[in-house]
Every structure is written in C-alpha cells, then in structure tokens.
JSON list of C-alpha atoms and ligand atoms in Angstrom, two decimals:
[
{"chain": "A", "resi": 1, "resn": "MET", "atom": "CA", "xyz": [0.02, 0.09, -0.02]},
{"chain": "A", "resi": 2, "resn": "TYR", "atom": "CA", "xyz": [1.11, 3.50, -0.74]},
{"chain": "A", "resi": 3, "resn": "LEU", "atom": "CA", "xyz": [-0.79, 5.58, 1.66]},
{"chain": "A", "resi": 4, "resn": "ILE", "atom": "CA", "xyz": [-0.88, 9.28, 2.56]},
{"chain": "A", "resi": 5, "resn": "LEU", "atom": "CA", "xyz": [-2.14, 10.78, 5.84]},
{"chain": "A", "resi": 6, "resn": "LEU", "atom": "CA", "xyz": [-3.21, 14.33, 5.49]},
{"chain": "A", "resi": 7, "resn": "GLY", "atom": "CA", "xyz": [-4.31, 16.82, 8.12]},
{"chain": "A", "resi": 8, "resn": "PRO", "atom": "CA", "xyz": [-3.21, 20.15, 9.80]},
{"chain": "A", "resi": 9, "resn": "PRO", "atom": "CA", "xyz": [-0.69, 20.12, 12.49]},
{"chain": "A", "resi": 10, "resn": "GLY", "atom": "CA", "xyz": [-2.30, 18.74, 15.78]},
{"chain": "A", "resi": 11, "resn": "SER", "atom": "CA", "xyz": [-4.77, 16.51, 13.84]},
{"chain": "A", "resi": 12, "resn": "GLY", "atom": "CA", "xyz": [-3.17, 13.48, 15.15]},
{"chain": "A", "resi": 13, "resn": "LYS", "atom": "CA", "xyz": [-1.42, 12.40, 11.95]},
{"chain": "A", "resi": 14, "resn": "GLY", "atom": "CA", "xyz": [1.77, 11.46, 13.61]},
{"chain": "A", "resi": 15, "resn": "THR", "atom": "CA", "xyz": [0.06, 9.31, 16.36]},
{"chain": "A", "resi": 16, "resn": "GLN", "atom": "CA", "xyz": [-2.07, 7.71, 13.81]},
{"chain": "A", "resi": 17, "resn": "ALA", "atom": "CA", "xyz": [0.70, 6.98, 11.32]},
{"chain": "A", "resi": 18, "resn": "LYS", "atom": "CA", "xyz": [2.60, 5.17, 14.01]},
{"chain": "A", "resi": 19, "resn": "VAL", "atom": "CA", "xyz": [-0.31, 3.00, 14.93]},
{"chain": "A", "resi": 20, "resn": "LEU", "atom": "CA", "xyz": [-0.93, 2.13, 11.28]},
{"chain": "A", "resi": 21, "resn": "ALA", "atom": "CA", "xyz": [2.62, 1.43, 10.50]},
{"chain": "A", "resi": 22, "resn": "ASP", "atom": "CA", "xyz": [3.02, -0.88, 13.53]},
{"chain": "A", "resi": 23, "resn": "ARG", "atom": "CA", "xyz": [-0.24, -2.81, 12.80]},
{"chain": "A", "resi": 24, "resn": "TYR", "atom": "CA", "xyz": [0.39, -3.42, 9.12]},
{"chain": "A", "resi": 25, "resn": "ARG", "atom": "CA", "xyz": [4.33, -3.20, 9.38]},
{"chain": "A", "resi": 26, "resn": "TRP", "atom": "CA", "xyz": [4.47, -0.37, 6.81]},
{"chain": "A", "resi": 27, "resn": "LEU", "atom": "CA", "xyz": [7.46, 1.89, 6.58]},
{"chain": "A", "resi": 28, "resn": "HIS", "atom": "CA", "xyz": [6.40, 5.22, 8.29]},
{"chain": "A", "resi": 29, "resn": "LEU", "atom": "CA", "xyz": [8.05, 8.36, 6.71]},
{"chain": "A", "resi": 30, "resn": "SER", "atom": "CA", "xyz": [7.56, 11.57, 8.37]},
{"chain": "A", "resi": 31, "resn": "THR", "atom": "CA", "xyz": [8.99, 14.56, 6.56]},
{"chain": "A", "resi": 32, "resn": "GLY", "atom": "CA", "xyz": [8.93, 16.61, 9.82]},
{"chain": "A", "resi": 33, "resn": "ASP", "atom": "CA", "xyz": [11.12, 14.03, 11.57]},
{"chain": "A", "resi": 34, "resn": "MET", "atom": "CA", "xyz": [13.48, 13.72, 8.51]},
{"chain": "A", "resi": 35, "resn": "LEU", "atom": "CA", "xyz": [13.95, 17.61, 8.62]},
{"chain": "A", "resi": 36, "resn": "ARG", "atom": "CA", "xyz": [14.32, 17.72, 12.34]},
{"chain": "A", "resi": 37, "resn": "GLU", "atom": "CA", "xyz": [17.04, 15.07, 12.01]},
{"chain": "A", "resi": 38, "resn": "ALA", "atom": "CA", "xyz": [18.81, 17.16, 9.21]},
{"chain": "A", "resi": 39, "resn": "VAL", "atom": "CA", "xyz": [18.69, 20.33, 11.42]},
{"chain": "A", "resi": 40, "resn": "LYS", "atom": "CA", "xyz": [20.22, 18.27, 14.25]},
{"chain": "A", "resi": 41, "resn": "ALA", "atom": "CA", "xyz": [23.01, 16.97, 11.92]},
{"chain": "A", "resi": 42, "resn": "GLU", "atom": "CA", "xyz": [23.49, 20.56, 10.76]},
{"chain": "A", "resi": 43, "resn": "ASN", "atom": "CA", "xyz": [23.80, 19.15, 7.15]},
{"chain": "A", "resi": 44, "resn": "MET", "atom": "CA", "xyz": [23.04, 21.30, 4.07]},
{"chain": "A", "resi": 45, "resn": "LEU", "atom": "CA", "xyz": [19.38, 20.46, 4.10]},
{"chain": "A", "resi": 46, "resn": "GLY", "atom": "CA", "xyz": [19.04, 21.18, 7.81]},
{"chain": "A", "resi": 47, "resn": "ARG", "atom": "CA", "xyz": [20.78, 24.51, 7.57]},
{"chain": "A", "resi": 48, "resn": "ALA", "atom": "CA", "xyz": [18.52, 25.57, 4.62]},
{"chain": "A", "resi": 49, "resn": "ALA", "atom": "CA", "xyz": [15.41, 24.24, 6.32]},
{"chain": "A", "resi": 50, "resn": "LYS", "atom": "CA", "xyz": [15.80, 25.65, 9.95]},
{"chain": "A", "resi": 51, "resn": "ALA", "atom": "CA", "xyz": [14.70, 29.23, 9.45]},
{"chain": "A", "resi": 52, "resn": "TYR", "atom": "CA", "xyz": [11.42, 28.11, 7.83]},
{"chain": "A", "resi": 53, "resn": "MET", "atom": "CA", "xyz": [10.72, 25.51, 10.52]},
{"chain": "A", "resi": 54, "resn": "ASP", "atom": "CA", "xyz": [11.50, 28.01, 13.40]},
{"chain": "A", "resi": 55, "resn": "LYS", "atom": "CA", "xyz": [8.87, 30.34, 11.94]},
{"chain": "A", "resi": 56, "resn": "GLY", "atom": "CA", "xyz": [6.40, 27.72, 11.43]},
{"chain": "A", "resi": 57, "resn": "ALA", "atom": "CA", "xyz": [6.51, 28.13, 7.62]},
{"chain": "A", "resi": 58, "resn": "LEU", "atom": "CA", "xyz": [6.76, 25.44, 5.00]},
{"chain": "A", "resi": 59, "resn": "VAL", "atom": "CA", "xyz": [10.15, 24.53, 3.83]},
{"chain": "A", "resi": 60, "resn": "PRO", "atom": "CA", "xyz": [10.36, 25.19, 0.02]},
{"chain": "A", "resi": 61, "resn": "ASP", "atom": "CA", "xyz": [8.98, 22.44, -2.23]},
{"chain": "A", "resi": 62, "resn": "ASP", "atom": "CA", "xyz": [12.25, 21.80, -4.18]},
{"chain": "A", "resi": 63, "resn": "LEU", "atom": "CA", "xyz": [14.17, 20.83, -0.85]},
{"chain": "A", "resi": 64, "resn": "VAL", "atom": "CA", "xyz": [11.39, 18.69, 0.61]},
{"chain": "A", "resi": 65, "resn": "ILE", "atom": "CA", "xyz": [10.42, 17.09, -2.80]},
{"chain": "A", "resi": 66, "resn": "ARG", "atom": "CA", "xyz": [14.22, 16.04, -3.28]},
{"chain": "A", "resi": 67, "resn": "MET", "atom": "CA", "xyz": [14.49, 14.68, 0.22]},
{"chain": "A", "resi": 68, "resn": "LEU", "atom": "CA", "xyz": [11.33, 12.61, -0.10]},
{"chain": "A", "resi": 69, "resn": "VAL", "atom": "CA", "xyz": [11.80, 11.32, -3.60]},
{"chain": "A", "resi": 70, "resn": "ASP", "atom": "CA", "xyz": [15.40, 10.24, -2.49]},
{"chain": "A", "resi": 71, "resn": "ARG", "atom": "CA", "xyz": [14.04, 8.39, 0.45]},
{"chain": "A", "resi": 72, "resn": "ILE", "atom": "CA", "xyz": [11.18, 6.50, -1.30]},
{"chain": "A", "resi": 73, "resn": "SER", "atom": "CA", "xyz": [13.66, 5.27, -3.95]},
{"chain": "A", "resi": 74, "resn": "ARG", "atom": "CA", "xyz": [15.43, 3.23, -1.20]},
{"chain": "A", "resi": 75, "resn": "PRO", "atom": "CA", "xyz": [14.83, -0.59, -1.13]},
{"chain": "A", "resi": 76, "resn": "ASP", "atom": "CA", "xyz": [12.97, -0.48, 2.19]},
{"chain": "A", "resi": 77, "resn": "ALA", "atom": "CA", "xyz": [10.28, 1.62, 0.60]},
{"chain": "A", "resi": 78, "resn": "ARG", "atom": "CA", "xyz": [9.69, -0.63, -2.32]},
{"chain": "A", "resi": 79, "resn": "ASN", "atom": "CA", "xyz": [6.81, -2.50, -0.76]},
{"chain": "A", "resi": 80, "resn": "GLY", "atom": "CA", "xyz": [4.89, 0.53, 0.46]},
{"chain": "A", "resi": 81, "resn": "PHE", "atom": "CA", "xyz": [4.91, 3.22, 3.01]},
{"chain": "A", "resi": 82, "resn": "ILE", "atom": "CA", "xyz": [2.70, 5.53, 4.91]},
{"chain": "A", "resi": 83, "resn": "LEU", "atom": "CA", "xyz": [3.54, 9.25, 4.46]},
{"chain": "A", "resi": 84, "resn": "ASP", "atom": "CA", "xyz": [3.00, 11.54, 7.39]},
{"chain": "A", "resi": 85, "resn": "GLY", "atom": "CA", "xyz": [3.39, 15.29, 6.76]},
{"chain": "A", "resi": 86, "resn": "PHE", "atom": "CA", "xyz": [3.90, 14.91, 2.94]},
{"chain": "A", "resi": 87, "resn": "PRO", "atom": "CA", "xyz": [2.54, 16.24, 0.59]},
{"chain": "A", "resi": 88, "resn": "ARG", "atom": "CA", "xyz": [1.62, 19.67, 1.92]},
{"chain": "A", "resi": 89, "resn": "THR", "atom": "CA", "xyz": [1.24, 21.50, -1.41]},
{"chain": "A", "resi": 90, "resn": "LEU", "atom": "CA", "xyz": [-0.24, 20.67, -4.84]},
{"chain": "A", "resi": 91, "resn": "GLY", "atom": "CA", "xyz": [3.42, 20.78, -6.15]},
{"chain": "A", "resi": 92, "resn": "GLN", "atom": "CA", "xyz": [4.57, 18.17, -3.79]},
{"chain": "A", "resi": 93, "resn": "ALA", "atom": "CA", "xyz": [1.43, 16.00, -4.62]},
{"chain": "A", "resi": 94, "resn": "THR", "atom": "CA", "xyz": [2.20, 16.07, -8.24]},
{"chain": "A", "resi": 95, "resn": "ALA", "atom": "CA", "xyz": [5.86, 15.42, -7.90]},
{"chain": "A", "resi": 96, "resn": "LEU", "atom": "CA", "xyz": [5.04, 12.34, -5.70]},
{"chain": "A", "resi": 97, "resn": "ASP", "atom": "CA", "xyz": [2.70, 11.18, -8.40]},
{"chain": "A", "resi": 98, "resn": "GLU", "atom": "CA", "xyz": [5.40, 11.58, -10.98]},
{"chain": "A", "resi": 99, "resn": "ALA", "atom": "CA", "xyz": [7.97, 9.73, -8.81]},
{"chain": "A", "resi": 100, "resn": "LEU", "atom": "CA", "xyz": [5.72, 6.84, -8.22]},
{"chain": "A", "resi": 101, "resn": "GLY", "atom": "CA", "xyz": [4.33, 6.85, -11.83]},
{"chain": "A", "resi": 102, "resn": "ALA", "atom": "CA", "xyz": [7.99, 6.44, -13.15]},
{"chain": "A", "resi": 103, "resn": "GLU", "atom": "CA", "xyz": [8.01, 3.03, -11.46]},
{"chain": "A", "resi": 104, "resn": "GLY", "atom": "CA", "xyz": [4.57, 2.12, -12.53]},
{"chain": "A", "resi": 105, "resn": "LYS", "atom": "CA", "xyz": [3.07, 2.65, -9.03]},
{"chain": "A", "resi": 106, "resn": "SER", "atom": "CA", "xyz": [0.61, 5.11, -7.60]},
{"chain": "A", "resi": 107, "resn": "ILE", "atom": "CA", "xyz": [-0.88, 6.30, -4.36]},
{"chain": "A", "resi": 108, "resn": "ASP", "atom": "CA", "xyz": [-3.60, 3.96, -3.04]},
{"chain": "A", "resi": 109, "resn": "MET", "atom": "CA", "xyz": [-5.46, 6.60, -0.88]},
{"chain": "A", "resi": 110, "resn": "ALA", "atom": "CA", "xyz": [-5.16, 9.71, 0.81]},
{"chain": "A", "resi": 111, "resn": "LEU", "atom": "CA", "xyz": [-6.72, 9.79, 4.31]},
{"chain": "A", "resi": 112, "resn": "ASN", "atom": "CA", "xyz": [-7.58, 13.43, 5.43]},
{"chain": "A", "resi": 113, "resn": "ILE", "atom": "CA", "xyz": [-8.01, 13.86, 9.27]},
{"chain": "A", "resi": 114, "resn": "ALA", "atom": "CA", "xyz": [-10.14, 17.01, 9.64]},
{"chain": "A", "resi": 115, "resn": "VAL", "atom": "CA", "xyz": [-10.23, 19.05, 12.88]},
{"chain": "A", "resi": 116, "resn": "PRO", "atom": "CA", "xyz": [-11.63, 22.71, 13.43]},
{"chain": "A", "resi": 117, "resn": "ASP", "atom": "CA", "xyz": [-8.88, 25.39, 14.14]},
{"chain": "A", "resi": 118, "resn": "GLU", "atom": "CA", "xyz": [-9.90, 26.14, 17.75]},
{"chain": "A", "resi": 119, "resn": "GLU", "atom": "CA", "xyz": [-9.48, 22.50, 18.65]},
{"chain": "A", "resi": 120, "resn": "LEU", "atom": "CA", "xyz": [-6.12, 22.44, 16.97]},
{"chain": "A", "resi": 121, "resn": "ILE", "atom": "CA", "xyz": [-4.69, 25.32, 18.69]},
{"chain": "A", "resi": 122, "resn": "ARG", "atom": "CA", "xyz": [-5.77, 23.83, 22.05]},
{"chain": "A", "resi": 123, "resn": "ARG", "atom": "CA", "xyz": [-4.15, 20.55, 21.24]},
{"chain": "A", "resi": 124, "resn": "LEU", "atom": "CA", "xyz": [-0.91, 21.90, 20.02]},
{"chain": "A", "resi": 125, "resn": "GLY", "atom": "CA", "xyz": [-0.28, 23.78, 23.28]},
{"chain": "A", "resi": 126, "resn": "GLN", "atom": "CA", "xyz": [-0.65, 20.57, 25.08]},
{"chain": "A", "resi": 127, "resn": "ARG", "atom": "CA", "xyz": [1.58, 18.19, 23.16]},
{"chain": "A", "resi": 128, "resn": "TRP", "atom": "CA", "xyz": [4.79, 17.08, 24.80]},
{"chain": "A", "resi": 129, "resn": "LEU", "atom": "CA", "xyz": [7.16, 14.58, 23.43]},
{"chain": "A", "resi": 130, "resn": "CYS", "atom": "CA", "xyz": [9.89, 12.17, 24.62]},
{"chain": "A", "resi": 131, "resn": "PRO", "atom": "CA", "xyz": [13.17, 12.73, 22.81]},
{"chain": "A", "resi": 132, "resn": "ASN", "atom": "CA", "xyz": [14.29, 9.15, 23.41]},
{"chain": "A", "resi": 133, "resn": "CYS", "atom": "CA", "xyz": [11.47, 6.83, 22.33]},
{"chain": "A", "resi": 134, "resn": "GLY", "atom": "CA", "xyz": [9.30, 9.40, 20.39]},
{"chain": "A", "resi": 135, "resn": "ALA", "atom": "CA", "xyz": [6.22, 8.96, 22.72]},
{"chain": "A", "resi": 136, "resn": "ILE", "atom": "CA", "xyz": [3.70, 11.65, 22.21]},
{"chain": "A", "resi": 137, "resn": "TYR", "atom": "CA", "xyz": [1.77, 13.05, 25.37]},
{"chain": "A", "resi": 138, "resn": "ASN", "atom": "CA", "xyz": [-1.26, 14.86, 24.14]},
{"chain": "A", "resi": 139, "resn": "GLU", "atom": "CA", "xyz": [-2.66, 16.11, 27.45]},
{"chain": "A", "resi": 140, "resn": "GLY", "atom": "CA", "xyz": [0.44, 18.19, 28.43]},
{"chain": "A", "resi": 141, "resn": "PRO", "atom": "CA", "xyz": [2.72, 17.27, 31.30]},
{"chain": "A", "resi": 142, "resn": "GLY", "atom": "CA", "xyz": [1.31, 16.32, 34.59]},
{"chain": "A", "resi": 143, "resn": "ARG", "atom": "CA", "xyz": [-0.38, 13.02, 33.91]},
{"chain": "A", "resi": 144, "resn": "GLU", "atom": "CA", "xyz": [2.71, 10.85, 33.59]},
{"chain": "A", "resi": 145, "resn": "LYS", "atom": "CA", "xyz": [3.83, 8.50, 36.51]},
{"chain": "A", "resi": 146, "resn": "GLU", "atom": "CA", "xyz": [6.80, 10.70, 37.29]},
{"chain": "A", "resi": 147, "resn": "ALA", "atom": "CA", "xyz": [6.49, 14.37, 36.59]},
{"chain": "A", "resi": 148, "resn": "GLY", "atom": "CA", "xyz": [8.12, 15.44, 33.38]},
{"chain": "A", "resi": 149, "resn": "LYS", "atom": "CA", "xyz": [9.48, 11.82, 32.70]},
{"chain": "A", "resi": 150, "resn": "CYS", "atom": "CA", "xyz": [8.31, 9.52, 29.86]},
{"chain": "A", "resi": 151, "resn": "ASP", "atom": "CA", "xyz": [6.22, 6.52, 31.20]},
{"chain": "A", "resi": 152, "resn": "ASN", "atom": "CA", "xyz": [7.98, 4.22, 28.74]},
{"chain": "A", "resi": 153, "resn": "CYS", "atom": "CA", "xyz": [11.53, 5.01, 28.97]},
{"chain": "A", "resi": 154, "resn": "GLY", "atom": "CA", "xyz": [12.12, 7.84, 31.58]},
{"chain": "A", "resi": 155, "resn": "GLY", "atom": "CA", "xyz": [13.23, 10.38, 29.06]},
{"chain": "A", "resi": 156, "resn": "GLN", "atom": "CA", "xyz": [12.77, 14.00, 29.86]},
{"chain": "A", "resi": 157, "resn": "LEU", "atom": "CA", "xyz": [9.68, 15.37, 28.21]},
{"chain": "A", "resi": 158, "resn": "TYR", "atom": "CA", "xyz": [9.87, 18.39, 26.12]},
{"chain": "A", "resi": 159, "resn": "GLN", "atom": "CA", "xyz": [7.58, 20.82, 24.13]},
{"chain": "A", "resi": 160, "resn": "ARG", "atom": "CA", "xyz": [8.47, 21.23, 20.42]},
{"chain": "A", "resi": 161, "resn": "ALA", "atom": "CA", "xyz": [9.31, 24.95, 19.94]},
{"chain": "A", "resi": 162, "resn": "ASP", "atom": "CA", "xyz": [6.96, 25.27, 17.03]},
{"chain": "A", "resi": 163, "resn": "ASP", "atom": "CA", "xyz": [4.11, 24.01, 19.20]},
{"chain": "A", "resi": 164, "resn": "ARG", "atom": "CA", "xyz": [4.25, 27.05, 21.49]},
{"chain": "A", "resi": 165, "resn": "PRO", "atom": "CA", "xyz": [1.09, 29.14, 20.86]},
{"chain": "A", "resi": 166, "resn": "GLU", "atom": "CA", "xyz": [2.47, 31.97, 18.50]},
{"chain": "A", "resi": 167, "resn": "THR", "atom": "CA", "xyz": [4.21, 29.56, 16.28]},
{"chain": "A", "resi": 168, "resn": "ALA", "atom": "CA", "xyz": [1.36, 27.11, 16.45]},
{"chain": "A", "resi": 169, "resn": "ILE", "atom": "CA", "xyz": [-1.00, 29.67, 15.26]},
{"chain": "A", "resi": 170, "resn": "ALA", "atom": "CA", "xyz": [1.37, 30.53, 12.38]},
{"chain": "A", "resi": 171, "resn": "ARG", "atom": "CA", "xyz": [1.73, 26.91, 11.44]},
{"chain": "A", "resi": 172, "resn": "LEU", "atom": "CA", "xyz": [-1.97, 26.39, 11.35]},
{"chain": "A", "resi": 173, "resn": "GLU", "atom": "CA", "xyz": [-2.35, 29.39, 8.99]},
{"chain": "A", "resi": 174, "resn": "GLN", "atom": "CA", "xyz": [0.41, 28.22, 6.70]},
{"chain": "A", "resi": 175, "resn": "GLN", "atom": "CA", "xyz": [-0.08, 24.68, 6.90]},
{"chain": "A", "resi": 176, "resn": "LYS", "atom": "CA", "xyz": [-3.51, 23.63, 6.53]},
{"chain": "A", "resi": 177, "resn": "PRO", "atom": "CA", "xyz": [-3.85, 21.17, 3.65]},
{"chain": "A", "resi": 178, "resn": "PRO", "atom": "CA", "xyz": [-4.54, 23.52, 0.77]},
{"chain": "A", "resi": 179, "resn": "TRP", "atom": "CA", "xyz": [-7.89, 22.96, -1.09]},
{"chain": "A", "resi": 180, "resn": "GLU", "atom": "CA", "xyz": [-6.24, 22.49, -4.36]},
{"chain": "A", "resi": 181, "resn": "MET", "atom": "CA", "xyz": [-4.15, 19.54, -3.03]},
{"chain": "A", "resi": 182, "resn": "LEU", "atom": "CA", "xyz": [-7.22, 17.96, -1.48]},
{"chain": "A", "resi": 183, "resn": "ALA", "atom": "CA", "xyz": [-9.13, 18.44, -4.76]},
{"chain": "A", "resi": 184, "resn": "HIS", "atom": "CA", "xyz": [-6.31, 16.74, -6.70]},
{"chain": "A", "resi": 185, "resn": "TYR", "atom": "CA", "xyz": [-6.73, 13.56, -4.51]},
{"chain": "A", "resi": 186, "resn": "ARG", "atom": "CA", "xyz": [-10.59, 13.90, -4.66]},
{"chain": "A", "resi": 187, "resn": "ARG", "atom": "CA", "xyz": [-10.53, 14.07, -8.50]},
{"chain": "A", "resi": 188, "resn": "GLN", "atom": "CA", "xyz": [-8.52, 10.89, -8.43]},
{"chain": "A", "resi": 189, "resn": "GLY", "atom": "CA", "xyz": [-11.09, 9.27, -6.35]},
{"chain": "A", "resi": 190, "resn": "LYS", "atom": "CA", "xyz": [-8.55, 8.74, -3.57]},
{"chain": "A", "resi": 191, "resn": "LEU", "atom": "CA", "xyz": [-9.52, 11.22, -0.95]},
{"chain": "A", "resi": 192, "resn": "ILE", "atom": "CA", "xyz": [-11.18, 9.90, 2.26]},
{"chain": "A", "resi": 193, "resn": "ASP", "atom": "CA", "xyz": [-12.31, 12.22, 4.91]},
{"chain": "A", "resi": 194, "resn": "ILE", "atom": "CA", "xyz": [-11.96, 11.17, 8.57]},
{"chain": "A", "resi": 195, "resn": "ASP", "atom": "CA", "xyz": [-13.57, 12.97, 11.55]},
{"chain": "A", "resi": 196, "resn": "GLY", "atom": "CA", "xyz": [-10.44, 13.85, 13.68]},
{"chain": "A", "resi": 197, "resn": "THR", "atom": "CA", "xyz": [-12.40, 15.40, 16.56]},
{"chain": "A", "resi": 198, "resn": "GLN", "atom": "CA", "xyz": [-12.95, 11.96, 17.99]},
{"chain": "A", "resi": 199, "resn": "SER", "atom": "CA", "xyz": [-10.91, 10.08, 20.46]},
{"chain": "A", "resi": 200, "resn": "VAL", "atom": "CA", "xyz": [-7.67, 8.75, 19.23]},
{"chain": "A", "resi": 201, "resn": "LYS", "atom": "CA", "xyz": [-9.09, 5.23, 19.26]},
{"chain": "A", "resi": 202, "resn": "ASP", "atom": "CA", "xyz": [-12.15, 6.07, 17.44]},
{"chain": "A", "resi": 203, "resn": "VAL", "atom": "CA", "xyz": [-10.08, 7.87, 14.71]},
{"chain": "A", "resi": 204, "resn": "THR", "atom": "CA", "xyz": [-7.87, 4.69, 14.43]},
{"chain": "A", "resi": 205, "resn": "THR", "atom": "CA", "xyz": [-10.98, 2.72, 13.99]},
{"chain": "A", "resi": 206, "resn": "ASP", "atom": "CA", "xyz": [-12.33, 4.97, 11.22]},
{"chain": "A", "resi": 207, "resn": "LEU", "atom": "CA", "xyz": [-8.88, 4.84, 9.51]},
{"chain": "A", "resi": 208, "resn": "LEU", "atom": "CA", "xyz": [-8.63, 1.01, 9.70]},
{"chain": "A", "resi": 209, "resn": "HIS", "atom": "CA", "xyz": [-12.24, 0.70, 8.32]},
{"chain": "A", "resi": 210, "resn": "ALA", "atom": "CA", "xyz": [-11.30, 2.93, 5.36]},
{"chain": "A", "resi": 211, "resn": "ILE", "atom": "CA", "xyz": [-8.06, 1.09, 4.64]},
{"chain": "A", "resi": 212, "resn": "GLU", "atom": "CA", "xyz": [-9.82, -2.30, 4.94]},
{"chain": "A", "resi": 213, "resn": "ARG", "atom": "CA", "xyz": [-12.54, -1.16, 2.59]},
{"chain": "A", "resi": 214, "resn": "VAL", "atom": "CA", "xyz": [-10.04, 0.03, 0.03]},
{"chain": "A", "resi": 215, "resn": "GLY", "atom": "CA", "xyz": [-7.92, -3.11, 0.58]},
{"chain": "A", "resi": 216, "resn": "VAL", "atom": "CA", "xyz": [-10.82, -5.43, -0.03]},
{"chain": "A", "resi": 217, "resn": "THR", "atom": "CA", "xyz": [-12.01, -3.71, -3.34]},
{"chain": "A", "resi": 218, "resn": "ARG", "atom": "CA", "xyz": [-8.53, -3.51, -4.91]},
{"chain": "B", "resi": 301, "resn": "LIG", "atom": "P1", "xyz": [5.69, 18.30, 11.30]},
{"chain": "B", "resi": 301, "resn": "LIG", "atom": "O1", "xyz": [6.48, 17.51, 12.19]},
{"chain": "B", "resi": 301, "resn": "LIG", "atom": "O2", "xyz": [5.08, 17.45, 10.25]},
{"chain": "B", "resi": 301, "resn": "LIG", "atom": "O3", "xyz": [4.64, 19.19, 11.96]},
{"chain": "B", "resi": 301, "resn": "LIG", "atom": "O4", "xyz": [6.72, 19.19, 10.48]},
{"chain": "B", "resi": 301, "resn": "LIG", "atom": "C1", "xyz": [7.55, 20.02, 11.22]},
{"chain": "B", "resi": 301, "resn": "LIG", "atom": "C2", "xyz": [7.98, 21.31, 10.22]},
{"chain": "B", "resi": 301, "resn": "LIG", "atom": "O5", "xyz": [8.81, 20.69, 9.21]},
{"chain": "B", "resi": 301, "resn": "LIG", "atom": "C3", "xyz": [6.87, 21.86, 9.63]},
{"chain": "B", "resi": 301, "resn": "LIG", "atom": "O6", "xyz": [6.36, 22.94, 10.47]},
{"chain": "B", "resi": 301, "resn": "LIG", "atom": "C4", "xyz": [7.47, 22.50, 8.34]},
{"chain": "B", "resi": 301, "resn": "LIG", "atom": "O7", "xyz": [8.31, 23.64, 8.64]},
{"chain": "B", "resi": 301, "resn": "LIG", "atom": "C5", "xyz": [8.38, 21.45, 8.04]},
{"chain": "B", "resi": 301, "resn": "LIG", "atom": "N1", "xyz": [7.85, 20.47, 7.06]},
{"chain": "B", "resi": 301, "resn": "LIG", "atom": "C6", "xyz": [7.59, 19.12, 7.31]},
{"chain": "B", "resi": 301, "resn": "LIG", "atom": "N2", "xyz": [6.99, 18.43, 6.17]},
{"chain": "B", "resi": 301, "resn": "LIG", "atom": "C7", "xyz": [6.98, 19.34, 5.11]},
{"chain": "B", "resi": 301, "resn": "LIG", "atom": "C8", "xyz": [6.55, 19.44, 3.88]},
{"chain": "B", "resi": 301, "resn": "LIG", "atom": "N3", "xyz": [6.00, 18.35, 3.25]},
{"chain": "B", "resi": 301, "resn": "LIG", "atom": "N4", "xyz": [6.74, 20.54, 3.09]},
{"chain": "B", "resi": 301, "resn": "LIG", "atom": "C9", "xyz": [7.20, 21.74, 3.67]},
{"chain": "B", "resi": 301, "resn": "LIG", "atom": "N5", "xyz": [7.69, 21.79, 4.87]},
{"chain": "B", "resi": 301, "resn": "LIG", "atom": "C10", "xyz": [7.49, 20.67, 5.78]}
]
C-alpha cells in the first residue's frame, strides 16, 4: 500500500501514522522527523530548512521533494509506505505522483483527518514529546507517572518550539492542507475524509475501516 495521511498540525497524523505502521508493518515516513534530523545533523538541508521551521513556515518544495523522492527510492520503501506530513502542497502531490508513476506505481489513498482550528490550537499547546523513544503526550505534562518523565523510558519530556502558541497559530495558518491539493486527490477518487475530533481510538477505528474497505476492493 502507498498511503498518505493528510491533516493540519495537531490533527493526530503522527500518532495515527505510528499506529497504522505498527499494525500493518508499513514503513512510516515523516518529513517533519526527517527535517528535524537534518537540522540536528547541521547538514546542508538542515541549515536551509531551519529558518522556515522556526517560523512555522513550510520548507520550500524543491528541498522537501528532493528529500522525499530520494527516501522513497530506497529498497525498504519498495513494498509501500505511509507518508506523514507529505505532501503539503499541490506541487509536492504532483511530484509524488510523477516519482511513483515512473516506477509504474501510484498512491492507493489519501486519508484526510479533519479538525476545526480552535481545537487544533488547544491541542498543539498541550503536546509534549519524549526525545528518546518518540512517545507523544497529548494532554500536556502532569499525567505521567513521574513528573516530566516518559512513562515508557524515563526520558525528559519536552515541548516542540513550534508547538508554542504563537508559532502554532502561524503553522496552522500556513500549513492547513490547501484545497487544491485535497481537490487533486478527490479528483483521483482517492481522498477519504476522517472526523479527527473523535478520540484517538475512534479515529484509528475509522482509519482502519477505510483502509480495509479499499484493501478489499483492490
Ligand atoms: P511536522 O512534524 O510534520 O509538523 O513538520 C515540522 C515542520 O517541518 C513543519 O512546520 C514545516 O516547517 C516542515 N515540514 C515538514 N514536512 C514538510 C513538507 N512536506 N513541506 C514543507 N515543509 C515541511
């Protein structure tokens, strides 16, 4: 399966992509994670991307497309993947179609997790992460067994700089899936809308139903 998970920042894409990837043993590719690694490594891509990411803006298409197309050409992506955070523009969507098309492949479906803005801003302010194991705490710090420590591995929880309120609002304004990109997948008959205001578990259930439905009819 070649699957795309769409949705604004804070819609639960990352959490759901992990659940689906674990369940179906798909390769999970998050362009946000790849870019953060590049920034940490201080390589050329990271140096170019950092200023955009700090502002909550999108990294330019040419950089992100090159990074992603490179990544999906590796052998471990040959049998499928789930994309989390890509595409975010129509240009990225068509570049992905072209890269897969050159190999005789195409996206199977684009699952779009929809959540209203007010709810997204509230959620982003409460999201804390573990730097060691990648666990996501969506209710802010305070509910874990030991204050500020990851329940799984004891890592010191932190809040992403771009989840703080001012940047979170900028990210929402600039990073909602653009209608022309959604229209692109709708035209192809591949767009499936999922109600992202439900509990994490119920969103997973809806995603699984959508995937099984398409899987069965293919
Ligand atoms: P995320 O973890 O998906 O929220 O991404 C973190 C940041 O990385 C975003 O705020 C953007 O600055 C950048 N980014 C991630 N994916 C893309 C993409 N497909 N296109 C442009 N910028 C991206």
